[in-house]
Amino acid sequence: MSLRVYNTLTASKEAFIPLHSNLVRMYVCGVTVYDDCHLGHARSAIVFDIIYRYLRYRGFTVKYVRNFTDIDDKILQKAERLRQPWDHVAAQYIQAYHRDMTRLGVCRPDVEPRATEHMGAIVEMIKGLLEKGYAYQVEGNVYYRVAAYRSYGRLSKRHADDLLAGARVEVDDRKQDPMDFALWKAAKPGEPAWESPWGPGRPGWHIECSAMSLQHLGETFDIHGGGKDLIFPHHENEIAQSCAFTGKEFARYWIHNGFVTIAKEKMSKSLGNVFAIKDIFAQSTCPESVTAEALRYFLLSTHYRSDVSYSPQGVAEAKSALDNLYGLLQRLEEDEATPVAPETSNVQRILDHTRAKFEEAMDDDFNTPKALAELQHLRGALNTALQQGMLSGERKVAVETLRRLGEPLGLLQVPITAWMFRPLRFRDPNLQASIKIDVDLRAPLTVGEGLSDEEIERQVQKRREARARKDFATADRIRQELAAFGITLEDRPDGTTRWKR
RNA sequence: GGCGCCGUACCCAAGUGGCUAAGGGAGCAGUCUGCAAAACUGCGAUGCGGCGGUUCGAACCCGCCCGGCGCCUCCA
């Protein structure tokens, strides 16, 4: 069984075969840095993160490029509003982006090129397009001549006639055709500008991605991705520019992720239904790494091409599902003597079978919901095995397998002592609104103010002594005291006690 | 107007022509337990928006209808 991916270009699932044997070259559209990232950005980043991780899991060498568009009209507008230099605004949001991605556990790409650092390449490309007749200049502006590119529309499955029928294209007298788009924008007084053969100005949106992907990945590369809202016009225009410039095929596989929606509607600023990533973390009652995995599990429980409807209780449910997997990890990692039933043990067979099913699911266009179901199925099988007795070697292998299968998904990577088993909730009423209120939200929530492992162990030991002399009043009192700090105790049959945060 | 997507149990969500329609959350019952918790086991769609059609056979293909959404304008 080999990897198959859905290609927007051909509108079908295809066998994934990189151009150069084992090397995968992948370009993903990052963000225009003019504001904090929201859940939609998180989804896109996480989707391509798991694609990147899984390709490596599958033995490919991946060169992963994800850009920053750090010069754009929106950045200039923001700078004006804030009365700050535009490049400070960009730098600030690049930093915020990195902060959010780190929190989300998103791998850093191999290259993170910025438009402003590729002006030479951008200008060269525009020059080439002019020479070949695919562009024209008007008063210091350069436009792409869409009519000159025969197969324009093949990605978004649109035809020139349909586009004109839309009649929502901004009217610009200088364009020869309403569909033409800017490659270079002449600078107005006071605007940042770079020198060019057409006078001072800045690149139009789209050209920076063509130039940067060409420079870092070459003329033809394997995967180009982004949110599905980029299919038109952004990616369509990139294809037009790049193919016209090089005369070669551009990206071979186009991968697009679905939206995050709120109450069935696309998350967007105009609708005012945007949730910033930083707010999710700020409002969560769980530590960052736990919140990150809960959010990841939530997002990955829907296939990447479908829209996923965000809700606080959706994340809370994902957290519960993860708790059960971590609970299993905790029990597997406990070093206790268990009854042994080696002759009937089928643990290794179960693990092998799960790995095969997991890979089968991921090979089928990154079917993460199916992959998660396989992990959950494994949980049941291992729980049963655990109850019948597992050798310490088997338990070790089981833990390794769970962690190894979790890795390409970015899940099950938190050390067990750092996992928080208490339900995840959000403090803000807006985030909290649709959660059924079934827990006391005034209970202690913050991790930082909790007890240390040592303090907890000491109390657990005291309680053990009390139980040994049948002093259940004391034992129950200790349990209640720990519960006030959010610590749950679970007594095992052998008289020992496990605790959970 | 053009192009396209979706509608599966209380909620979320795989499956897209043929084994009992995955899995998770919530719920109920039982086993276990000083109590509790966890875990395990069992229960839950004769049916996949509706109506027709194709087929030996359809949630899955085709047609129509109902409902929801997206792109065509900046957007992950």
Coordinates of C-alpha atoms (C1' of nucleotides) in Angstrom, one line a residue:
Chain A
M1 CA 0.0 0.0 0.0
S2 CA 1.4 3.4 -0.9
L3 CA 0.5 7.0 -0.3
R4 CA -2.4 8.5 -2.2
V5 CA -3.3 12.2 -2.1
Y6 CA -6.2 14.2 -3.4
N7 CA -4.9 16.7 -6.0
T8 CA -7.0 19.8 -6.5
L9 CA -5.5 20.2 -10.0
T10 CA -6.9 16.9 -11.2
A11 CA -9.8 16.7 -8.8
S12 CA -9.0 13.1 -7.9
K13 CA -6.9 11.0 -5.6
E14 CA -3.6 10.0 -7.1
A15 CA -0.7 7.9 -6.1
F16 CA 1.9 10.2 -4.6
I17 CA 5.3 9.8 -6.3
P18 CA 7.8 12.6 -5.8
L19 CA 9.7 13.9 -8.9
H20 CA 13.1 13.0 -7.4
S21 CA 12.8 9.5 -5.9
N22 CA 12.8 10.0 -2.1
L23 CA 12.9 13.8 -1.9
V24 CA 9.7 15.7 -1.4
R25 CA 9.7 19.4 -2.1
M26 CA 6.7 21.1 -0.5
Y27 CA 5.6 24.8 -0.5
V28 CA 2.8 26.0 1.8
C29 CA 1.4 29.5 1.8
G30 CA 1.9 30.9 5.2
V31 CA 0.3 34.2 6.3
T32 CA 0.3 37.8 5.5
V33 CA 1.6 39.3 8.7
Y34 CA -0.8 42.0 9.6
D35 CA -2.7 40.5 12.6
D36 CA -2.7 37.7 15.1
C37 CA -3.4 34.2 13.7
H38 CA -6.8 32.6 14.2
L39 CA -8.1 29.1 14.3
G40 CA -8.2 28.9 10.5
H41 CA -4.5 29.5 10.4
A42 CA -4.0 26.9 13.1
R43 CA -5.9 24.4 11.1
S44 CA -3.9 25.0 8.0
A45 CA -0.6 24.9 9.9
I46 CA -1.5 21.7 11.7
V47 CA -2.8 20.0 8.5
F48 CA 0.4 20.6 6.7
D49 CA 2.4 19.8 9.8
I50 CA 0.9 16.3 9.9
I51 CA 1.5 16.0 6.2
Y52 CA 5.1 17.0 6.7
R53 CA 5.5 14.7 9.7
Y54 CA 3.8 11.7 8.0
L55 CA 5.9 12.1 4.8
R56 CA 9.0 11.8 7.1
Y57 CA 7.4 9.0 9.0
R58 CA 7.1 7.2 5.7
G59 CA 10.8 7.6 5.0
F60 CA 10.8 10.6 2.6
T61 CA 13.3 13.4 2.9
V62 CA 11.2 16.6 2.9
K63 CA 12.2 20.1 2.1
Y64 CA 9.4 22.1 3.5
V65 CA 9.1 25.8 2.7
R66 CA 6.4 28.1 4.2
N67 CA 6.5 31.8 3.5
F68 CA 5.7 35.0 5.1
T69 CA 4.2 37.7 3.0
D70 CA 5.6 40.7 4.8
I71 CA 4.8 43.5 2.4
D72 CA 1.2 44.1 1.5
D73 CA -1.6 46.7 1.5
K74 CA -3.1 45.3 4.6
I75 CA 0.2 45.6 6.5
L76 CA 0.5 49.3 5.4
Q77 CA -3.1 50.0 6.5
K78 CA -2.4 48.4 9.9
A79 CA 0.8 50.4 10.2
E80 CA -1.1 53.6 9.5
R81 CA -3.7 52.8 12.0
L82 CA -1.2 51.9 14.7
R83 CA 1.1 54.8 13.7
Q84 CA 4.0 52.4 13.6
P85 CA 6.6 51.7 10.9
W86 CA 5.2 49.0 8.6
D87 CA 8.2 46.8 9.0
H88 CA 7.7 46.8 12.8
V89 CA 4.2 45.7 12.3
A90 CA 5.4 42.8 10.1
A91 CA 8.2 41.8 12.4
Q92 CA 5.8 41.9 15.4
Y93 CA 3.3 39.5 13.8
I94 CA 6.0 37.2 12.5
Q95 CA 7.1 36.9 16.1
A96 CA 3.5 36.3 17.2
Y97 CA 3.1 33.6 14.5
H98 CA 6.2 31.8 15.7
R99 CA 4.9 32.0 19.3
D100 CA 1.6 30.5 18.3
M101 CA 3.0 27.8 16.2
T102 CA 5.4 26.8 18.9
R103 CA 2.6 26.5 21.3
L104 CA 0.6 24.4 18.9
G105 CA 3.6 22.0 18.5
V106 CA 3.8 22.8 14.8
C107 CA 7.2 21.9 13.3
R108 CA 9.4 24.7 12.0
P109 CA 9.7 24.4 8.2
D110 CA 13.1 24.0 6.7
V111 CA 12.9 27.5 5.1
E112 CA 10.6 30.4 6.0
P113 CA 11.3 32.9 3.2
R114 CA 10.0 36.5 3.4
A115 CA 8.9 38.5 0.4
T116 CA 11.0 41.5 1.3
E117 CA 14.1 39.3 1.3
H118 CA 13.4 38.2 -2.3
M119 CA 13.0 41.4 -4.2
G120 CA 15.7 40.5 -6.6
A121 CA 14.0 37.2 -7.6
I122 CA 10.6 38.9 -7.8
V123 CA 11.9 41.7 -10.1
E124 CA 13.7 39.1 -12.3
M125 CA 10.5 37.1 -12.7
I126 CA 8.4 40.2 -13.6
K127 CA 11.1 41.2 -16.1
G128 CA 10.9 37.8 -17.7
L129 CA 7.1 37.9 -17.9
L130 CA 7.3 41.3 -19.6
E131 CA 9.8 40.0 -22.1
K132 CA 7.6 37.1 -23.0
G133 CA 4.6 39.2 -23.4
Y134 CA 2.7 37.9 -20.4
A135 CA 2.8 41.3 -18.7
Y136 CA 2.5 45.0 -19.5
Q137 CA 3.4 48.1 -17.7
V138 CA 1.3 51.2 -17.1
E139 CA 2.5 54.2 -15.2
G140 CA 5.0 52.3 -13.0
N141 CA 2.6 49.4 -12.5
V142 CA 3.0 46.0 -14.1
Y143 CA 0.0 43.7 -14.7
Y144 CA -0.2 40.1 -15.7
R145 CA -2.1 39.6 -19.0
V146 CA -4.4 36.7 -18.1
A147 CA -5.6 36.4 -21.7
A148 CA -2.1 35.5 -22.7
Y149 CA -2.0 32.4 -20.6
R150 CA -4.1 29.8 -22.4
S151 CA -4.8 27.4 -19.6
Y152 CA -5.7 30.0 -17.0
G153 CA -8.4 28.6 -14.7
R154 CA -7.4 24.9 -14.7
L155 CA -6.9 24.8 -10.9
S156 CA -10.1 26.5 -9.9
K157 CA -12.0 25.0 -12.9
R158 CA -13.1 28.4 -14.1
H159 CA -13.2 29.9 -17.5
A160 CA -12.6 33.4 -18.5
D161 CA -16.2 33.8 -19.5
D162 CA -17.5 32.7 -16.1
L163 CA -15.1 35.0 -14.3
L164 CA -16.4 38.0 -16.3
A165 CA -20.0 36.9 -15.6
G166 CA -19.2 37.4 -11.9
A167 CA -18.7 41.1 -12.7
R168 CA -17.4 41.7 -9.2
V169 CA -13.9 42.4 -10.3
E170 CA -12.6 45.7 -9.2
V171 CA -12.6 48.2 -12.0
D172 CA -9.2 49.6 -12.7
D173 CA -8.9 51.7 -15.9
R174 CA -5.2 50.9 -16.2
K175 CA -5.9 47.2 -16.7
Q176 CA -6.4 46.0 -20.2
D177 CA -8.8 43.4 -18.9
P178 CA -10.6 43.3 -15.5
M179 CA -9.1 39.8 -14.9
D180 CA -5.5 41.0 -15.1
F181 CA -3.8 41.3 -11.8
A182 CA -0.9 43.4 -10.4
L183 CA 2.7 42.0 -10.5
W184 CA 4.2 45.3 -9.4
K185 CA 2.5 48.3 -7.7
A186 CA 4.0 51.8 -8.1
A187 CA 4.6 53.4 -4.8
K188 CA 2.6 56.4 -3.8
P189 CA 4.3 59.1 -1.9
G190 CA 5.2 57.9 1.6
E191 CA 4.8 54.3 0.8
P192 CA 7.7 51.8 1.2
A193 CA 9.4 51.1 -2.1
W194 CA 12.0 49.0 -3.8
E195 CA 13.8 49.9 -6.9
S196 CA 12.8 48.3 -10.2
P197 CA 13.1 48.9 -13.9
W198 CA 9.5 50.3 -13.7
G199 CA 10.3 52.7 -10.9
P200 CA 10.0 52.4 -7.2
G201 CA 7.2 50.2 -5.9
R202 CA 6.3 46.9 -4.3
P203 CA 5.3 43.5 -5.5
G204 CA 1.6 42.6 -6.0
W205 CA 0.2 39.7 -4.0
H206 CA 0.9 36.3 -5.7
I207 CA 4.2 37.0 -7.3
E208 CA 6.2 36.6 -4.1
C209 CA 5.1 33.0 -3.8
S210 CA 6.1 32.2 -7.4
A211 CA 9.5 33.8 -6.9
M212 CA 10.2 32.2 -3.5
S213 CA 9.1 28.7 -4.5
L214 CA 11.2 29.0 -7.6
Q215 CA 14.3 30.1 -5.7
H216 CA 14.0 27.5 -2.9
L217 CA 12.4 24.5 -4.6
G218 CA 13.1 25.0 -8.3
E219 CA 10.8 25.2 -11.3
T220 CA 8.8 22.1 -10.8
F221 CA 8.3 20.7 -7.3
D222 CA 6.0 18.2 -5.6
I223 CA 3.4 19.7 -3.2
H224 CA 1.9 23.2 -3.0
G225 CA -0.7 23.8 -0.3
G226 CA -2.8 26.1 1.6
G227 CA -6.4 26.8 2.6
K228 CA -9.0 26.2 0.0
D229 CA -9.8 29.9 -0.2
L230 CA -6.4 30.3 -1.8
I231 CA -7.4 28.2 -4.8
F232 CA -8.7 31.3 -6.5
P233 CA -7.3 33.7 -7.3
H234 CA -4.0 33.2 -5.4
H235 CA -2.9 29.8 -6.5
E236 CA -4.4 30.2 -10.0
N237 CA -2.3 33.3 -10.5
E238 CA 0.8 31.6 -9.1
I239 CA 0.4 28.9 -11.7
A240 CA -0.1 31.5 -14.5
Q241 CA 3.0 33.4 -13.4
S242 CA 5.3 30.5 -12.8
C243 CA 4.3 28.4 -15.8
A244 CA 4.5 31.4 -18.1
F245 CA 7.9 32.3 -16.7
T246 CA 9.6 28.9 -16.7
G247 CA 7.7 27.2 -19.5
K248 CA 7.6 24.2 -17.2
E249 CA 5.1 22.6 -14.9
F250 CA 4.8 24.3 -11.5
A251 CA 3.6 22.3 -8.5
R252 CA 2.6 18.7 -9.2
Y253 CA 0.2 18.0 -6.3
W254 CA -2.1 20.8 -5.0
I255 CA -3.4 20.2 -1.5
H256 CA -6.0 22.4 0.1
N257 CA -7.5 22.3 3.6
G258 CA -11.1 23.1 4.5
F259 CA -12.2 26.0 6.7
V260 CA -12.8 26.3 10.4
T261 CA -16.4 27.4 10.7
I262 CA -18.4 28.9 13.5
A263 CA -22.1 27.8 13.6
K264 CA -21.7 26.6 10.0
E265 CA -20.3 29.9 8.7
K266 CA -16.8 30.5 7.7
M267 CA -14.6 32.2 10.3
S268 CA -13.9 35.6 9.0
K269 CA -13.3 39.1 10.3
S270 CA -16.3 40.6 8.6
L271 CA -18.6 38.2 10.4
G272 CA -16.8 38.9 13.7
N273 CA -16.6 35.2 14.5
V274 CA -12.8 34.9 14.7
F275 CA -11.0 33.1 17.5
A276 CA -7.4 34.0 17.9
I277 CA -5.0 31.2 18.7
K278 CA -3.5 33.1 21.6
D279 CA -6.9 33.5 23.2
I280 CA -7.6 29.8 23.1
F281 CA -4.4 29.3 25.1
A282 CA -5.1 32.2 27.4
Q283 CA -8.7 30.9 28.1
S284 CA -7.9 27.3 28.5
T285 CA -7.8 25.8 32.0
C286 CA -5.1 23.3 30.9
P287 CA -1.4 23.8 30.3
E288 CA -0.2 24.8 26.9
S289 CA 1.0 21.4 25.7
V290 CA -2.2 19.8 26.9
T291 CA -4.4 22.4 25.3
A292 CA -2.4 22.1 22.1
E293 CA -2.9 18.4 21.8
A294 CA -6.6 18.7 22.6
L295 CA -7.0 21.3 19.9
R296 CA -5.0 19.1 17.5
Y297 CA -7.1 16.0 18.3
F298 CA -10.2 18.0 17.7
L299 CA -9.0 19.4 14.4
L300 CA -7.7 16.0 13.2
S301 CA -10.9 14.2 14.0
T302 CA -12.3 15.8 10.9
H303 CA -10.7 15.0 7.5
Y304 CA -8.5 17.9 6.4
R305 CA -10.5 18.6 3.3
S306 CA -13.8 19.0 5.1
D307 CA -14.8 22.1 7.0
V308 CA -14.7 21.7 10.7
S309 CA -17.1 23.5 12.9
Y310 CA -15.3 24.9 15.9
S311 CA -17.0 24.7 19.3
P312 CA -15.6 24.7 22.8
Q313 CA -17.3 21.5 23.7
G314 CA -15.8 19.9 20.6
V315 CA -12.3 20.6 22.0
A316 CA -13.4 19.5 25.5
E317 CA -14.6 16.2 24.0
A318 CA -11.4 15.7 22.1
K319 CA -9.6 16.3 25.4
S320 CA -11.7 13.5 27.0
A321 CA -10.8 11.2 24.2
L322 CA -7.1 12.0 24.7
D323 CA -7.4 11.5 28.5
N324 CA -8.3 7.9 27.9
L325 CA -5.2 7.3 25.7
Y326 CA -3.0 9.0 28.3
G327 CA -4.7 7.0 31.0
L328 CA -3.7 3.9 29.2
L329 CA -0.1 5.2 28.8
Q330 CA 0.0 5.9 32.5
R331 CA -1.0 2.4 33.4
L332 CA 1.3 0.9 30.9
E333 CA 4.2 2.9 32.2
E334 CA 3.6 1.8 35.9
D335 CA 6.2 -0.6 37.0
E336 CA 4.1 -3.0 38.9
A337 CA 4.1 -6.7 39.1
T338 CA 1.2 -8.1 37.1
P339 CA -0.1 -11.6 36.6
V340 CA 1.5 -13.0 33.5
A341 CA -0.2 -14.9 30.8
P342 CA 2.6 -15.0 28.2
E343 CA 1.4 -18.1 26.4
T344 CA -1.8 -16.5 25.3
S345 CA -0.4 -13.0 24.7
N346 CA -1.2 -11.5 21.4
V347 CA 0.1 -8.0 22.3
Q348 CA 2.7 -7.9 19.6
R349 CA 0.2 -9.1 17.0
I350 CA -2.3 -6.4 18.1
L351 CA 0.4 -3.7 17.8
D352 CA 1.5 -4.8 14.4
H353 CA -2.0 -4.9 13.2
T354 CA -2.7 -1.5 14.5
R355 CA 0.4 0.0 12.9
A356 CA -0.7 -1.5 9.5
K357 CA -4.2 -0.1 9.8
F358 CA -2.9 3.2 11.0
E359 CA -0.6 3.5 8.0
E360 CA -3.3 2.4 5.7
A361 CA -5.6 5.2 6.9
M362 CA -2.9 7.8 6.7
D363 CA -1.8 6.6 3.2
D364 CA -5.4 7.2 2.1
D365 CA -5.1 11.0 1.7
F366 CA -4.1 11.5 5.3
N367 CA -7.3 10.1 6.8
T368 CA -6.6 11.2 10.3
P369 CA -10.1 10.5 11.7
K370 CA -9.6 6.9 10.7
A371 CA -6.1 6.9 12.1
L372 CA -7.4 8.1 15.4
A373 CA -10.1 5.5 15.4
E374 CA -7.3 2.9 15.0
L375 CA -5.5 4.3 18.0
Q376 CA -8.7 4.2 20.0
H377 CA -9.3 0.6 19.0
L378 CA -5.9 -0.3 20.1
R379 CA -6.7 1.3 23.5
G380 CA -9.5 -1.1 24.0
A381 CA -7.3 -4.1 23.0
L382 CA -4.5 -3.1 25.3
N383 CA -6.8 -2.4 28.2
T384 CA -8.1 -5.9 27.9
A385 CA -4.5 -7.3 27.6
L386 CA -3.5 -5.2 30.6
Q387 CA -6.2 -6.7 32.7
Q388 CA -5.1 -10.2 31.8
G389 CA -1.5 -9.4 32.6
M390 CA 1.2 -8.0 30.4
L391 CA 4.9 -8.6 30.7
S392 CA 7.0 -5.5 31.4
G393 CA 8.7 -5.9 28.0
E394 CA 5.3 -6.0 26.3
R395 CA 4.2 -2.9 28.1
K396 CA 7.3 -1.1 27.0
V397 CA 6.8 -2.0 23.4
A398 CA 3.1 -1.0 23.7
V399 CA 4.1 2.5 25.0
E400 CA 6.7 2.9 22.3
T401 CA 4.2 2.0 19.6
L402 CA 1.6 4.4 20.9
R403 CA 4.1 7.3 21.1
R404 CA 5.5 6.4 17.7
L405 CA 2.1 6.3 16.0
G406 CA 1.2 9.5 17.8
E407 CA 4.3 11.4 16.5
P408 CA 3.2 12.0 12.9
L409 CA -0.1 13.4 14.3
G410 CA 1.7 15.5 17.0
L411 CA -0.2 13.6 19.7
L412 CA 0.7 11.5 22.7
Q413 CA 4.0 13.4 23.0
V414 CA 3.4 14.9 26.5
P415 CA 5.2 13.1 29.4
I416 CA 2.7 11.4 31.6
T417 CA 3.5 13.5 34.7
A418 CA 2.9 16.7 32.7
W419 CA -0.5 15.6 31.4
M420 CA -3.5 17.1 33.0
F421 CA -6.5 14.8 33.3
R422 CA -9.0 17.3 34.5
P423 CA -11.6 18.4 31.9
L424 CA -10.5 21.2 29.6
R425 CA -12.7 24.3 29.9
F426 CA -12.6 27.8 28.7
R427 CA -12.9 30.7 31.1
D428 CA -14.4 33.3 28.7
P429 CA -18.1 33.1 28.5
N430 CA -17.9 33.4 24.7
L431 CA -15.8 30.3 24.5
Q432 CA -17.7 28.7 27.2
A433 CA -21.2 29.4 26.0
S434 CA -22.0 26.2 24.3
I435 CA -20.5 23.9 26.9
K436 CA -23.0 22.1 29.1
I437 CA -22.2 23.4 32.6
D438 CA -21.6 20.2 34.5
V439 CA -18.6 21.0 36.5
D440 CA -17.8 23.6 39.1
L441 CA -15.9 26.2 37.2
R442 CA -14.8 27.9 40.3
A443 CA -12.6 24.9 41.2
P444 CA -8.9 25.6 41.2
L445 CA -7.8 25.7 37.6
T446 CA -4.3 26.9 37.1
V447 CA -1.5 24.5 36.9
G448 CA 1.2 26.8 38.2
E449 CA -0.5 27.1 41.6
G450 CA -0.8 23.4 42.0
L451 CA 1.1 21.0 44.2
S452 CA 4.5 19.6 43.2
D453 CA 4.9 15.9 42.4
E454 CA 6.9 15.5 45.7
E455 CA 4.1 17.1 47.8
I456 CA 1.5 14.9 46.2
E457 CA 3.6 11.8 46.7
R458 CA 4.1 12.7 50.4
Q459 CA 0.3 13.0 50.9
V460 CA -0.3 9.8 49.0
Q461 CA 2.1 8.0 51.3
K462 CA 0.4 9.4 54.4
R463 CA -2.9 8.2 53.1
R464 CA -1.5 4.8 52.4
E465 CA -0.4 4.4 56.0
A466 CA -3.8 5.5 57.2
R467 CA -5.5 3.0 55.0
A468 CA -3.2 0.3 56.2
R469 CA -4.4 0.8 59.8
K470 CA -8.0 1.1 58.5
D471 CA -8.2 4.8 59.4
F472 CA -10.5 5.6 56.5
A473 CA -11.5 9.0 57.9
T474 CA -8.0 10.2 57.6
A475 CA -7.6 8.6 54.2
D476 CA -10.7 10.2 52.9
R477 CA -9.7 13.6 54.3
I478 CA -6.4 13.4 52.4
R479 CA -8.2 12.5 49.3
Q480 CA -10.5 15.5 49.6
E481 CA -7.7 17.8 50.3
L482 CA -5.8 16.7 47.2
A483 CA -9.1 16.9 45.2
A484 CA -9.2 20.6 46.2
F485 CA -6.0 21.0 44.2
G486 CA -7.4 19.1 41.3
I487 CA -5.6 15.8 42.1
T488 CA -7.6 12.6 41.6
L489 CA -6.5 9.5 43.4
E490 CA -7.1 6.0 42.1
D491 CA -6.5 3.0 44.4
R492 CA -5.2 -0.2 42.8
P493 CA -5.9 -3.7 43.9
D494 CA -2.4 -4.1 45.3
G495 CA -2.9 -1.3 47.8
T496 CA -0.9 1.3 46.0
T497 CA -2.4 4.5 44.6
R498 CA -2.0 6.3 41.4
W499 CA -2.7 10.0 41.1
K500 CA -3.7 12.3 38.3
R501 CA -3.7 16.0 37.8
Chain B
rG1 C1' -25.7 34.4 -12.7
rG2 C1' -21.2 30.8 -13.0
rC3 C1' -18.4 26.9 -10.4
rG4 C1' -18.4 23.6 -6.2
rC5 C1' -19.2 21.2 -1.4
rC6 C1' -22.2 19.1 2.5
rG7 C1' -26.7 16.7 5.0
rU8 C1' -24.7 9.3 8.6
rA9 C1' -27.3 7.7 16.2
rC10 C1' -28.4 12.8 21.6
rC11 C1' -23.5 15.5 19.8
rC12 C1' -18.9 15.0 16.8
rA13 C1' -17.3 11.9 12.8
rA14 C1' -15.2 7.7 9.2
rG15 C1' -17.1 4.9 5.3
rU16 C1' -18.6 6.3 -1.2
rG17 C1' -21.4 -0.4 -4.9
rG18 C1' -21.4 -6.4 -1.7
rC19 C1' -18.8 -9.2 5.3
rU20 C1' -22.6 -7.4 11.8
rA21 C1' -22.7 1.1 8.9
rA22 C1' -15.5 2.5 12.1
rG23 C1' -14.2 5.5 16.2
rG24 C1' -14.9 9.4 19.9
rG25 C1' -18.0 12.3 23.5
rA26 C1' -22.3 12.1 26.4
rG27 C1' -25.9 8.4 28.6
rC28 C1' -27.7 3.8 30.9
rA29 C1' -26.7 -1.2 33.1
rG30 C1' -23.2 -4.7 35.2
rU31 C1' -18.1 -6.5 37.1
rC32 C1' -14.4 -4.6 40.5
rU33 C1' -13.8 -1.5 45.1
rG34 C1' -13.5 0.1 52.7
rC35 C1' -15.4 4.4 49.9
rA36 C1' -14.3 6.5 45.4
rA37 C1' -12.0 6.7 40.7
rA38 C1' -10.3 4.2 36.6
rA39 C1' -10.8 0.1 33.6
rC40 C1' -13.4 -3.7 31.3
rU41 C1' -18.1 -5.8 29.5
rG42 C1' -22.9 -5.0 27.6
rC43 C1' -26.9 -1.6 25.5
rG44 C1' -27.9 2.3 21.5
rA45 C1' -28.9 4.1 13.6
rU46 C1' -33.2 -2.8 9.9
rG47 C1' -31.0 2.5 8.7
rC48 C1' -27.4 6.9 6.3
rG49 C1' -32.3 14.7 4.4
rG50 C1' -36.9 13.2 1.0
rC51 C1' -38.9 10.8 -3.4
rG52 C1' -37.9 8.1 -7.8
rG53 C1' -34.4 5.4 -11.0
rU54 C1' -30.0 2.1 -12.5
rU55 C1' -28.2 -2.7 -10.4
rC56 C1' -28.5 -9.5 -8.5
rG57 C1' -27.2 -5.8 -4.7
rA58 C1' -26.6 1.5 -3.0
rA59 C1' -25.5 5.5 2.6
rC60 C1' -22.2 5.0 -1.6
rC61 C1' -24.1 5.7 -8.9
rC62 C1' -28.1 8.9 -11.8
rG63 C1' -32.3 12.4 -11.7
rC64 C1' -35.5 15.7 -9.1
rC65 C1' -36.8 18.1 -4.6
rC66 C1' -35.8 20.1 0.5
rG67 C1' -32.2 22.1 3.9
rG68 C1' -27.2 24.2 5.0
rC69 C1' -22.5 26.3 3.3
rG70 C1' -18.3 27.9 0.2
rC71 C1' -15.6 30.4 -4.0
rC72 C1' -16.2 34.0 -7.9
rU73 C1' -13.6 40.6 -3.6
rC74 C1' -8.7 40.5 1.1
rC75 C1' -8.9 35.8 3.3
rA76 C1' -5.8 29.5 6.1

